[in-house]
Amino acid sequence: MNVLVVNCGSSSLKFQLINSETEAVAAKGLCERIGLDGRLVYQPTGGEKEVTEAAMPTHTEAIKMVLDALVNPKTGVLKSLDEVEAIGHRVLHGGAKISDSCIINDEVISVIEECCDLGPLHNPANLMGIRACMELMPGKPNVAVFDTAFHQTMPEKAYMYAIPYKYYDKYKIRKYGFHGTSHRFVSKETIKFLGLDPNNSKVIVAHLGNGSSISAVVNGKCVDTSMGLTPLEGLVMGTRSGDLDPAVLEYICNKENISVSEMVRILNKESGLLGLSQGLSSDFRDLSEAMENGNPDAKRAIDCLCYRIIKYIGSYIAAMNGVDAIAFTGGIGENAALVRKTVVDNLSYLGITLDEEANKARGEDKVISTSDSKVIVAVIPTNEELAICQETAALVKNQK
């Protein structure tokens, strides 16, 4: 089955055309500057990258350009759009009402709309992509794959905040978690790659990148995760603060005479590695290079990042009463040997020893703990697009 995977941002749209049986990517690309001048970057597998500058007032025009590129007689990979059998959409927030991926209908669209307050940057853009595909490819099944869905198996004790219960009753304020598509994919791949028993396993997934989160997975089901009501909670990230005392908001707002909304923007956009490094960079690669050259601001940022990862992994081991495997994934998790070494060296109490040579691995399935370690540590690259494709194909086949 050919599945078009669509990931819409407020002014961008990423896409891949994937065959669900062979897992082969036929083409991929990106639409940028939607609502402005517009740019399509399109690349068929094995072919040259093409860049087309054209007006994209809305996501509808962007999707249309993608579809035209896919059937272009010269560089397209399809003879007709009839060969696209389904469209899978990444959707940020499904709230408490949707606990798994689903075929999109009017009811699902209503839930996505209701959750726009919880995902103001993403959910409206996700809806634009969905509606554009429905308009341009009528009759094709569209599937929503929610970032929050995998974490809906968390028990109440893990997702509830210790605030007056009426706020949960009225507004469903709770921990939802994000990166769920990645956590689901990587936890399954970890179990398969390491030969663990899917029905008797405890796995921690560390999805580390510009946005980072950690999940605790027991027998394939999430029991806790680091992100919360929004992606701001948890680890130190590229520009997000992660965990902090809520009173910090009031204190800085009063001192700086700024609004709560402005303070939340600062916590999302100017904090994390960027804030700790005094504006040096939010990119781990830049900070790593700067630290090697003796920059103390870069070292501070990386030290804080690693410390928070170590704390979360330790707490999840306690919450699960043990762990069989720890998997690193995401841009930093798959490529930053320094972070993996720092974290693993601080888990020696578990009987883990790092294999220094194996830890040089970048972006490939690899066990990086020694054979005599009591807990296996591995690098497992994520593939959210493939995961969305698989979820979409499975739902569409079941519907037929």
mmCIF file of C-alpha atoms in Angstrom:
data_model
loop_
_atom_site.group_PDB
_atom_site.id
_atom_site.type_symbol
_atom_site.label_atom_id
_atom_site.label_comp_id
_atom_site.label_asym_id
_atom_site.label_seq_id
_atom_site.Cartn_x
_atom_site.Cartn_y
_atom_site.Cartn_z
ATOM 1 C CA MET A 1 0.000 0.000 0.000
ATOM 2 C CA ASN A 2 1.340 3.452 -0.959
ATOM 3 C CA VAL A 3 0.860 5.804 1.976
ATOM 4 C CA LEU A 4 1.461 9.547 1.791
ATOM 5 C CA VAL A 5 2.707 10.651 5.204
ATOM 6 C CA VAL A 6 2.038 14.312 5.959
ATOM 7 C CA ASN A 7 3.403 16.358 8.876
ATOM 8 C CA CYS A 8 2.078 19.927 8.855
ATOM 9 C CA GLY A 9 3.533 22.829 10.806
ATOM 10 C CA SER A 10 2.144 26.342 10.922
ATOM 11 C CA SER A 11 4.141 27.409 7.847
ATOM 12 C CA SER A 12 5.678 24.144 6.669
ATOM 13 C CA LEU A 13 4.739 20.670 5.485
ATOM 14 C CA LYS A 14 6.979 17.589 5.490
ATOM 15 C CA PHE A 15 5.992 14.569 3.422
ATOM 16 C CA GLN A 16 7.094 11.070 2.452
ATOM 17 C CA LEU A 17 5.530 8.542 0.094
ATOM 18 C CA ILE A 18 6.139 5.085 1.586
ATOM 19 C CA ASN A 19 5.203 1.571 0.527
ATOM 20 C CA SER A 20 3.844 -0.044 3.689
ATOM 21 C CA GLU A 21 4.809 -3.585 2.603
ATOM 22 C CA THR A 22 8.420 -2.985 1.544
ATOM 23 C CA GLU A 23 8.965 0.079 3.821
ATOM 24 C CA ALA A 24 10.641 1.737 0.823
ATOM 25 C CA VAL A 25 10.460 5.531 0.560
ATOM 26 C CA ALA A 26 9.599 6.499 -3.022
ATOM 27 C CA ALA A 27 9.941 10.259 -2.502
ATOM 28 C CA LYS A 28 10.144 12.821 0.256
ATOM 29 C CA GLY A 29 10.330 16.547 0.686
ATOM 30 C CA LEU A 30 9.320 19.742 2.387
ATOM 31 C CA CYS A 31 7.117 22.750 1.698
ATOM 32 C CA GLU A 32 8.415 25.884 3.405
ATOM 33 C CA ARG A 33 7.190 29.452 3.886
ATOM 34 C CA ILE A 34 3.521 28.558 3.454
ATOM 35 C CA GLY A 35 1.515 31.769 3.655
ATOM 36 C CA LEU A 36 4.481 33.741 2.352
ATOM 37 C CA ASP A 37 6.324 33.215 -0.923
ATOM 38 C CA GLY A 38 6.481 29.405 -0.769
ATOM 39 C CA ARG A 39 9.141 26.812 -1.602
ATOM 40 C CA LEU A 40 8.885 23.098 -2.418
ATOM 41 C CA VAL A 41 11.883 20.831 -1.912
ATOM 42 C CA TYR A 42 11.178 17.474 -3.575
ATOM 43 C CA GLN A 43 13.438 14.437 -3.930
ATOM 44 C CA PRO A 44 12.594 11.061 -5.472
ATOM 45 C CA THR A 45 14.637 8.256 -3.956
ATOM 46 C CA GLY A 46 17.823 7.888 -5.995
ATOM 47 C CA GLY A 47 17.148 11.149 -7.815
ATOM 48 C CA GLU A 48 18.274 14.734 -7.565
ATOM 49 C CA LYS A 49 16.753 17.193 -5.121
ATOM 50 C CA GLU A 50 14.472 19.728 -6.833
ATOM 51 C CA VAL A 51 13.612 23.171 -5.457
ATOM 52 C CA THR A 52 10.566 25.028 -6.777
ATOM 53 C CA GLU A 53 9.725 28.570 -5.714
ATOM 54 C CA ALA A 54 5.976 29.226 -5.962
ATOM 55 C CA ALA A 55 3.236 30.991 -4.027
ATOM 56 C CA MET A 56 1.604 28.859 -1.323
ATOM 57 C CA PRO A 57 -1.053 31.035 0.322
ATOM 58 C CA THR A 58 -2.404 28.041 2.271
ATOM 59 C CA HIS A 59 -1.667 24.373 2.938
ATOM 60 C CA THR A 60 -4.057 23.463 0.119
ATOM 61 C CA GLU A 61 -1.685 24.957 -2.464
ATOM 62 C CA ALA A 62 1.250 23.266 -0.741
ATOM 63 C CA ILE A 63 -0.413 19.837 -0.849
ATOM 64 C CA LYS A 64 -1.368 20.394 -4.489
ATOM 65 C CA MET A 65 2.274 21.124 -5.373
ATOM 66 C CA VAL A 66 3.356 17.945 -3.576
ATOM 67 C CA LEU A 67 0.797 15.865 -5.484
ATOM 68 C CA ASP A 68 1.792 17.454 -8.791
ATOM 69 C CA ALA A 69 5.449 16.629 -8.066
ATOM 70 C CA LEU A 70 4.612 12.997 -7.294
ATOM 71 C CA VAL A 71 2.943 12.522 -10.704
ATOM 72 C CA ASN A 72 5.291 14.748 -12.712
ATOM 73 C CA PRO A 73 6.067 12.851 -15.979
ATOM 74 C CA LYS A 74 9.818 13.496 -15.660
ATOM 75 C CA THR A 75 10.682 13.107 -11.962
ATOM 76 C CA GLY A 76 7.462 11.858 -10.393
ATOM 77 C CA VAL A 77 7.226 8.398 -8.830
ATOM 78 C CA LEU A 78 3.545 7.751 -9.565
ATOM 79 C CA LYS A 79 1.624 7.445 -12.831
ATOM 80 C CA SER A 80 -1.554 8.620 -11.150
ATOM 81 C CA LEU A 81 -2.778 9.764 -7.745
ATOM 82 C CA ASP A 82 -4.947 6.630 -7.752
ATOM 83 C CA GLU A 83 -1.765 4.856 -6.631
ATOM 84 C CA VAL A 84 -1.903 6.748 -3.314
ATOM 85 C CA GLU A 85 -4.109 4.479 -1.229
ATOM 86 C CA ALA A 86 -4.152 6.398 2.059
ATOM 87 C CA ILE A 87 -2.840 9.521 3.762
ATOM 88 C CA GLY A 88 -1.376 9.415 7.272
ATOM 89 C CA HIS A 89 -1.244 12.643 9.260
ATOM 90 C CA ARG A 90 0.862 13.415 12.295
ATOM 91 C CA VAL A 91 -1.431 15.217 14.769
ATOM 92 C CA LEU A 92 -0.034 16.673 17.968
ATOM 93 C CA HIS A 93 -2.834 16.534 20.508
ATOM 94 C CA GLY A 94 -5.828 14.239 20.879
ATOM 95 C CA GLY A 95 -6.578 15.217 24.471
ATOM 96 C CA ALA A 96 -8.279 12.690 26.731
ATOM 97 C CA LYS A 97 -10.874 11.645 24.137
ATOM 98 C CA ILE A 98 -8.652 9.852 21.612
ATOM 99 C CA SER A 99 -6.383 7.100 22.859
ATOM 100 C CA ASP A 100 -5.122 5.668 19.569
ATOM 101 C CA SER A 101 -4.641 6.325 15.873
ATOM 102 C CA CYS A 102 -7.917 6.482 13.959
ATOM 103 C CA ILE A 103 -9.575 6.977 10.586
ATOM 104 C CA ILE A 104 -10.472 10.655 10.298
ATOM 105 C CA ASN A 105 -14.153 11.572 10.242
ATOM 106 C CA ASP A 106 -16.192 14.580 11.391
ATOM 107 C CA GLU A 107 -16.049 13.438 15.021
ATOM 108 C CA VAL A 108 -12.244 13.129 14.951
ATOM 109 C CA ILE A 109 -11.935 16.555 13.340
ATOM 110 C CA SER A 110 -14.094 18.003 16.134
ATOM 111 C CA VAL A 111 -11.789 16.522 18.790
ATOM 112 C CA ILE A 112 -8.693 17.918 17.047
ATOM 113 C CA GLU A 113 -10.412 21.321 16.970
ATOM 114 C CA GLU A 114 -11.278 21.059 20.683
ATOM 115 C CA CYS A 115 -7.604 20.383 21.459
ATOM 116 C CA CYS A 116 -6.326 23.503 19.673
ATOM 117 C CA ASP A 117 -6.019 25.233 23.061
ATOM 118 C CA LEU A 118 -3.665 22.457 24.170
ATOM 119 C CA GLY A 119 -1.655 22.497 20.935
ATOM 120 C CA PRO A 120 -2.067 26.026 19.533
ATOM 121 C CA LEU A 121 0.957 25.857 17.218
ATOM 122 C CA HIS A 122 0.366 22.384 15.843
ATOM 123 C CA ASN A 123 -3.285 21.293 15.903
ATOM 124 C CA PRO A 124 -4.594 24.113 13.655
ATOM 125 C CA ALA A 125 -1.838 23.367 11.124
ATOM 126 C CA ASN A 126 -2.559 19.635 11.324
ATOM 127 C CA LEU A 127 -6.220 20.391 10.537
ATOM 128 C CA MET A 128 -5.216 22.488 7.529
ATOM 129 C CA GLY A 129 -3.257 19.558 6.115
ATOM 130 C CA ILE A 130 -6.112 17.137 6.734
ATOM 131 C CA ARG A 131 -8.687 19.377 5.057
ATOM 132 C CA ALA A 132 -6.389 20.071 2.110
ATOM 133 C CA CYS A 133 -5.899 16.344 1.481
ATOM 134 C CA MET A 134 -9.626 15.697 1.778
ATOM 135 C CA GLU A 135 -10.325 18.454 -0.735
ATOM 136 C CA LEU A 136 -7.698 17.410 -3.265
ATOM 137 C CA MET A 137 -8.078 13.630 -2.910
ATOM 138 C CA PRO A 138 -11.752 13.055 -2.107
ATOM 139 C CA GLY A 139 -12.626 9.543 -1.058
ATOM 140 C CA LYS A 140 -9.105 8.614 0.028
ATOM 141 C CA PRO A 141 -8.909 7.428 3.657
ATOM 142 C CA ASN A 142 -7.099 9.842 5.972
ATOM 143 C CA VAL A 143 -5.666 8.619 9.277
ATOM 144 C CA ALA A 144 -4.683 10.698 12.312
ATOM 145 C CA VAL A 145 -1.665 9.421 14.245
ATOM 146 C CA PHE A 146 -1.524 11.342 17.515
ATOM 147 C CA ASP A 147 1.640 12.297 19.387
ATOM 148 C CA THR A 148 -0.272 11.803 22.627
ATOM 149 C CA ALA A 149 -1.882 8.426 21.839
ATOM 150 C CA PHE A 150 0.890 6.055 22.975
ATOM 151 C CA HIS A 151 0.955 7.682 26.417
ATOM 152 C CA GLN A 152 -2.762 7.170 27.073
ATOM 153 C CA THR A 153 -1.955 3.897 28.859
ATOM 154 C CA MET A 154 -0.358 5.815 31.738
ATOM 155 C CA PRO A 155 -2.078 5.092 35.069
ATOM 156 C CA GLU A 156 -3.873 7.904 36.880
ATOM 157 C CA LYS A 157 -1.108 8.200 39.473
ATOM 158 C CA ALA A 158 1.337 9.045 36.666
ATOM 159 C CA TYR A 159 -0.734 11.503 34.639
ATOM 160 C CA MET A 160 -2.517 13.476 37.385
ATOM 161 C CA TYR A 161 -1.140 16.782 38.676
ATOM 162 C CA ALA A 162 -1.533 17.534 42.404
ATOM 163 C CA ILE A 163 -3.748 20.572 41.826
ATOM 164 C CA PRO A 164 -7.443 20.927 42.763
ATOM 165 C CA TYR A 165 -9.245 18.060 41.061
ATOM 166 C CA LYS A 166 -11.892 20.427 39.707
ATOM 167 C CA TYR A 167 -9.372 21.634 37.102
ATOM 168 C CA TYR A 168 -9.076 18.112 35.757
ATOM 169 C CA ASP A 169 -12.849 17.755 35.807
ATOM 170 C CA LYS A 170 -13.437 21.051 34.018
ATOM 171 C CA TYR A 171 -10.454 21.354 31.685
ATOM 172 C CA LYS A 172 -8.833 17.883 31.621
ATOM 173 C CA ILE A 173 -5.538 19.351 32.857
ATOM 174 C CA ARG A 174 -3.178 16.379 33.160
ATOM 175 C CA LYS A 175 0.013 14.959 31.742
ATOM 176 C CA TYR A 176 -0.464 13.849 28.135
ATOM 177 C CA GLY A 177 3.075 13.326 26.853
ATOM 178 C CA PHE A 178 4.391 13.773 23.311
ATOM 179 C CA HIS A 179 6.732 12.113 20.783
ATOM 180 C CA GLY A 180 4.390 9.144 21.220
ATOM 181 C CA THR A 181 4.837 7.903 17.663
ATOM 182 C CA SER A 182 8.594 7.749 18.182
ATOM 183 C CA HIS A 183 8.329 6.142 21.633
ATOM 184 C CA ARG A 184 5.944 3.478 20.324
ATOM 185 C CA PHE A 185 8.184 2.705 17.332
ATOM 186 C CA VAL A 186 11.471 2.652 19.262
ATOM 187 C CA SER A 187 10.158 0.633 22.207
ATOM 188 C CA LYS A 188 8.857 -2.029 19.786
ATOM 189 C CA GLU A 189 12.099 -2.003 17.778
ATOM 190 C CA THR A 190 14.137 -2.302 20.986
ATOM 191 C CA ILE A 191 12.188 -5.362 22.099
ATOM 192 C CA LYS A 192 12.543 -6.942 18.634
ATOM 193 C CA PHE A 193 16.211 -6.028 18.131
ATOM 194 C CA LEU A 194 17.258 -7.308 21.570
ATOM 195 C CA GLY A 195 15.050 -10.399 21.520
ATOM 196 C CA LEU A 196 13.130 -9.419 24.647
ATOM 197 C CA ASP A 197 9.757 -10.896 25.595
ATOM 198 C CA PRO A 198 7.104 -8.338 24.521
ATOM 199 C CA ASN A 199 4.863 -9.520 27.366
ATOM 200 C CA ASN A 200 7.551 -9.411 30.029
ATOM 201 C CA SER A 201 9.798 -6.425 29.411
ATOM 202 C CA LYS A 202 10.735 -3.089 30.941
ATOM 203 C CA VAL A 203 12.200 -0.559 28.521
ATOM 204 C CA ILE A 204 13.199 3.087 28.865
ATOM 205 C CA VAL A 205 13.284 5.143 25.662
ATOM 206 C CA ALA A 206 15.306 8.375 25.657
ATOM 207 C CA HIS A 207 14.184 10.423 22.633
ATOM 208 C CA LEU A 208 16.786 13.195 22.635
ATOM 209 C CA GLY A 209 16.859 16.043 20.127
ATOM 210 C CA ASN A 210 15.902 19.697 19.974
ATOM 211 C CA GLY A 211 12.743 18.493 21.689
ATOM 212 C CA SER A 212 13.432 15.661 24.144
ATOM 213 C CA SER A 213 11.391 13.213 26.193
ATOM 214 C CA ILE A 214 11.835 9.947 28.057
ATOM 215 C CA SER A 215 9.269 7.191 28.479
ATOM 216 C CA ALA A 216 8.940 4.149 30.710
ATOM 217 C CA VAL A 217 7.400 1.192 28.853
ATOM 218 C CA VAL A 218 6.234 -2.015 30.538
ATOM 219 C CA ASN A 219 5.199 -4.921 28.282
ATOM 220 C CA GLY A 220 4.912 -2.542 25.342
ATOM 221 C CA LYS A 221 2.684 -0.027 27.142
ATOM 222 C CA CYS A 222 3.721 3.417 28.348
ATOM 223 C CA VAL A 223 3.462 3.855 32.126
ATOM 224 C CA ASP A 224 5.111 7.291 32.381
ATOM 225 C CA THR A 225 6.699 9.978 30.247
ATOM 226 C CA SER A 226 8.534 13.227 30.877
ATOM 227 C CA MET A 227 6.504 15.738 28.823
ATOM 228 C CA GLY A 228 3.234 16.960 30.307
ATOM 229 C CA LEU A 229 0.164 18.996 29.414
ATOM 230 C CA THR A 230 2.408 20.555 26.768
ATOM 231 C CA PRO A 231 5.891 19.663 25.464
ATOM 232 C CA LEU A 232 7.419 22.166 27.921
ATOM 233 C CA GLU A 233 7.660 19.795 30.887
ATOM 234 C CA GLY A 234 10.538 17.391 31.493
ATOM 235 C CA LEU A 235 14.083 17.409 30.163
ATOM 236 C CA VAL A 236 16.289 20.366 29.293
ATOM 237 C CA MET A 237 15.747 20.840 25.540
ATOM 238 C CA GLY A 238 17.053 23.020 22.724
ATOM 239 C CA THR A 239 15.037 26.097 23.666
ATOM 240 C CA ARG A 240 12.599 24.701 26.278
ATOM 241 C CA SER A 241 13.317 24.915 29.992
ATOM 242 C CA GLY A 242 11.844 21.587 31.024
ATOM 243 C CA ASP A 243 10.952 21.154 34.712
ATOM 244 C CA LEU A 244 11.094 24.187 36.992
ATOM 245 C CA ASP A 245 9.372 25.605 40.071
ATOM 246 C CA PRO A 246 6.112 27.220 38.836
ATOM 247 C CA ALA A 247 6.780 30.158 41.161
ATOM 248 C CA VAL A 248 9.643 31.116 38.822
ATOM 249 C CA LEU A 249 7.015 32.399 36.374
ATOM 250 C CA GLU A 250 5.389 34.741 38.889
ATOM 251 C CA TYR A 251 8.731 35.940 40.220
ATOM 252 C CA ILE A 252 10.176 36.862 36.806
ATOM 253 C CA CYS A 253 6.859 38.311 35.574
ATOM 254 C CA ASN A 254 6.771 40.652 38.556
ATOM 255 C CA LYS A 255 10.442 41.601 38.318
ATOM 256 C CA GLU A 256 10.422 42.161 34.549
ATOM 257 C CA ASN A 257 6.844 43.472 34.326
ATOM 258 C CA ILE A 258 5.870 40.976 31.636
ATOM 259 C CA SER A 259 2.754 38.827 31.115
ATOM 260 C CA VAL A 260 2.458 35.128 31.896
ATOM 261 C CA SER A 261 2.031 34.491 28.170
ATOM 262 C CA GLU A 262 5.313 36.266 27.441
ATOM 263 C CA MET A 263 7.045 34.288 30.191
ATOM 264 C CA VAL A 264 5.735 30.997 28.758
ATOM 265 C CA ARG A 265 7.049 32.089 25.355
ATOM 266 C CA ILE A 266 10.487 32.673 26.936
ATOM 267 C CA LEU A 267 10.379 29.229 28.558
ATOM 268 C CA ASN A 268 9.560 27.668 25.184
ATOM 269 C CA LYS A 269 11.744 29.722 22.853
ATOM 270 C CA GLU A 270 14.643 31.264 24.801
ATOM 271 C CA SER A 271 15.438 28.741 27.509
ATOM 272 C CA GLY A 272 16.935 25.232 27.605
ATOM 273 C CA LEU A 273 20.368 24.836 26.036
ATOM 274 C CA LEU A 274 20.039 28.253 24.395
ATOM 275 C CA GLY A 275 19.339 30.007 27.679
ATOM 276 C CA LEU A 276 21.912 28.100 29.720
ATOM 277 C CA SER A 277 24.630 28.831 27.148
ATOM 278 C CA GLN A 278 23.828 32.568 27.274
ATOM 279 C CA GLY A 279 22.462 32.531 23.748
ATOM 280 C CA LEU A 280 25.411 30.651 22.240
ATOM 281 C CA SER A 281 23.261 28.007 20.521
ATOM 282 C CA SER A 282 20.334 25.638 20.915
ATOM 283 C CA ASP A 283 22.097 23.082 18.683
ATOM 284 C CA PHE A 284 23.959 20.371 20.561
ATOM 285 C CA ARG A 285 26.580 20.110 17.824
ATOM 286 C CA ASP A 286 27.543 23.755 18.226
ATOM 287 C CA LEU A 287 27.674 23.428 21.996
ATOM 288 C CA SER A 288 29.742 20.238 21.874
ATOM 289 C CA GLU A 289 32.315 21.921 19.648
ATOM 290 C CA ALA A 290 32.368 25.003 21.870
ATOM 291 C CA MET A 291 32.819 22.881 25.001
ATOM 292 C CA GLU A 292 35.776 21.091 23.420
ATOM 293 C CA ASN A 293 37.292 24.526 22.872
ATOM 294 C CA GLY A 294 36.893 25.368 26.552
ATOM 295 C CA ASN A 295 33.675 27.399 26.515
ATOM 296 C CA PRO A 296 32.197 27.281 30.062
ATOM 297 C CA ASP A 297 28.704 28.320 28.927
ATOM 298 C CA ALA A 298 28.526 25.369 26.548
ATOM 299 C CA LYS A 299 29.757 23.017 29.277
ATOM 300 C CA ARG A 300 27.111 24.290 31.686
ATOM 301 C CA ALA A 301 24.352 23.649 29.174
ATOM 302 C CA ILE A 302 25.530 20.113 28.334
ATOM 303 C CA ASP A 303 26.092 19.225 31.999
ATOM 304 C CA CYS A 304 22.523 20.287 32.849
ATOM 305 C CA LEU A 305 21.135 18.335 29.890
ATOM 306 C CA CYS A 306 22.908 15.115 30.859
ATOM 307 C CA TYR A 307 22.071 15.477 34.552
ATOM 308 C CA ARG A 308 18.357 15.794 33.835
ATOM 309 C CA ILE A 309 18.466 12.712 31.564
ATOM 310 C CA ILE A 310 20.222 10.712 34.294
ATOM 311 C CA LYS A 311 17.627 11.776 36.885
ATOM 312 C CA TYR A 312 14.672 10.817 34.716
ATOM 313 C CA ILE A 313 16.110 7.437 33.778
ATOM 314 C CA GLY A 314 16.837 6.720 37.434
ATOM 315 C CA SER A 315 13.320 7.701 38.508
ATOM 316 C CA TYR A 316 11.728 5.520 35.829
ATOM 317 C CA ILE A 317 13.814 2.525 36.845
ATOM 318 C CA ALA A 318 12.441 3.016 40.347
ATOM 319 C CA ALA A 319 8.880 3.464 39.069
ATOM 320 C CA MET A 320 9.056 0.233 37.034
ATOM 321 C CA ASN A 321 10.959 -1.613 39.784
ATOM 322 C CA GLY A 322 13.718 -2.496 37.347
ATOM 323 C CA VAL A 323 14.669 -2.217 33.698
ATOM 324 C CA ASP A 324 15.749 -4.638 30.956
ATOM 325 C CA ALA A 325 16.925 -2.156 28.330
ATOM 326 C CA ILE A 326 17.579 1.541 27.778
ATOM 327 C CA ALA A 327 17.330 2.857 24.205
ATOM 328 C CA PHE A 328 18.747 6.141 22.923
ATOM 329 C CA THR A 329 17.065 7.711 19.892
ATOM 330 C CA GLY A 330 16.501 11.088 18.208
ATOM 331 C CA GLY A 331 19.112 13.431 16.742
ATOM 332 C CA ILE A 332 21.169 13.669 19.942
ATOM 333 C CA GLY A 333 20.420 10.164 21.184
ATOM 334 C CA GLU A 334 21.503 8.548 17.914
ATOM 335 C CA ASN A 335 24.588 10.654 17.258
ATOM 336 C CA ALA A 336 26.007 12.194 20.455
ATOM 337 C CA ALA A 337 28.419 9.645 21.922
ATOM 338 C CA LEU A 338 29.343 12.172 24.641
ATOM 339 C CA VAL A 339 25.799 12.290 26.022
ATOM 340 C CA ARG A 340 25.412 8.510 25.946
ATOM 341 C CA LYS A 341 28.735 8.015 27.721
ATOM 342 C CA THR A 342 27.954 10.594 30.395
ATOM 343 C CA VAL A 343 24.574 9.020 31.090
ATOM 344 C CA VAL A 344 25.741 5.388 31.049
ATOM 345 C CA ASP A 345 28.768 6.114 33.246
ATOM 346 C CA ASN A 346 26.324 7.407 35.867
ATOM 347 C CA LEU A 347 24.299 4.189 35.735
ATOM 348 C CA SER A 348 27.152 1.942 36.853
ATOM 349 C CA TYR A 349 25.170 1.058 40.012
ATOM 350 C CA LEU A 350 22.934 -0.997 37.703
ATOM 351 C CA GLY A 351 25.856 -3.129 36.608
ATOM 352 C CA ILE A 352 26.154 -1.386 33.233
ATOM 353 C CA THR A 353 29.504 -0.892 31.531
ATOM 354 C CA LEU A 354 29.844 1.100 28.321
ATOM 355 C CA ASP A 355 31.484 -0.487 25.290
ATOM 356 C CA GLU A 356 33.587 2.513 24.216
ATOM 357 C CA GLU A 357 34.101 1.254 20.674
ATOM 358 C CA ALA A 358 30.431 0.418 20.108
ATOM 359 C CA ASN A 359 29.465 3.819 21.482
ATOM 360 C CA LYS A 360 31.045 5.441 18.431
ATOM 361 C CA ALA A 361 28.002 4.254 16.479
ATOM 362 C CA ARG A 362 25.903 6.913 14.773
ATOM 363 C CA GLY A 363 22.356 6.398 13.539
ATOM 364 C CA GLU A 364 22.283 2.587 13.499
ATOM 365 C CA ASP A 365 20.837 -0.180 15.655
ATOM 366 C CA LYS A 366 23.686 -0.956 18.045
ATOM 367 C CA VAL A 367 24.176 -2.378 21.528
ATOM 368 C CA ILE A 368 26.603 -0.024 23.295
ATOM 369 C CA SER A 369 26.836 -1.808 26.659
ATOM 370 C CA THR A 370 29.311 -4.625 27.251
ATOM 371 C CA SER A 371 28.131 -8.239 27.054
ATOM 372 C CA ASP A 372 28.426 -8.697 30.814
ATOM 373 C CA SER A 373 26.246 -5.686 31.640
ATOM 374 C CA LYS A 374 23.134 -6.497 33.662
ATOM 375 C CA VAL A 375 21.035 -3.998 31.679
ATOM 376 C CA ILE A 376 21.325 -3.663 27.900
ATOM 377 C CA VAL A 377 21.873 -0.162 26.510
ATOM 378 C CA ALA A 378 21.318 0.367 22.793
ATOM 379 C CA VAL A 379 21.039 2.979 20.080
ATOM 380 C CA ILE A 380 17.794 2.498 18.126
ATOM 381 C CA PRO A 381 17.136 5.069 15.369
ATOM 382 C CA THR A 382 13.589 6.368 15.265
ATOM 383 C CA ASN A 383 11.494 6.521 12.113
ATOM 384 C CA GLU A 384 8.299 8.416 12.838
ATOM 385 C CA GLU A 385 7.282 8.567 9.180
ATOM 386 C CA LEU A 386 7.468 4.783 8.845
ATOM 387 C CA ALA A 387 5.545 4.396 12.099
ATOM 388 C CA ILE A 388 2.791 6.696 10.789
ATOM 389 C CA CYS A 389 2.752 4.717 7.531
ATOM 390 C CA GLN A 390 2.393 1.404 9.383
ATOM 391 C CA GLU A 391 -0.388 2.703 11.635
ATOM 392 C CA THR A 392 -2.231 4.123 8.626
ATOM 393 C CA ALA A 393 -1.947 0.968 6.534
ATOM 394 C CA ALA A 394 -3.107 -1.256 9.391
ATOM 395 C CA LEU A 395 -6.214 0.849 10.064
ATOM 396 C CA VAL A 396 -7.162 1.144 6.401
ATOM 397 C CA LYS A 397 -6.758 -2.604 5.810
ATOM 398 C CA ASN A 398 -8.891 -3.388 8.852
ATOM 399 C CA GLN A 399 -11.599 -1.064 7.556
ATOM 400 C CA LYS A 400 -11.856 -2.861 4.195
#
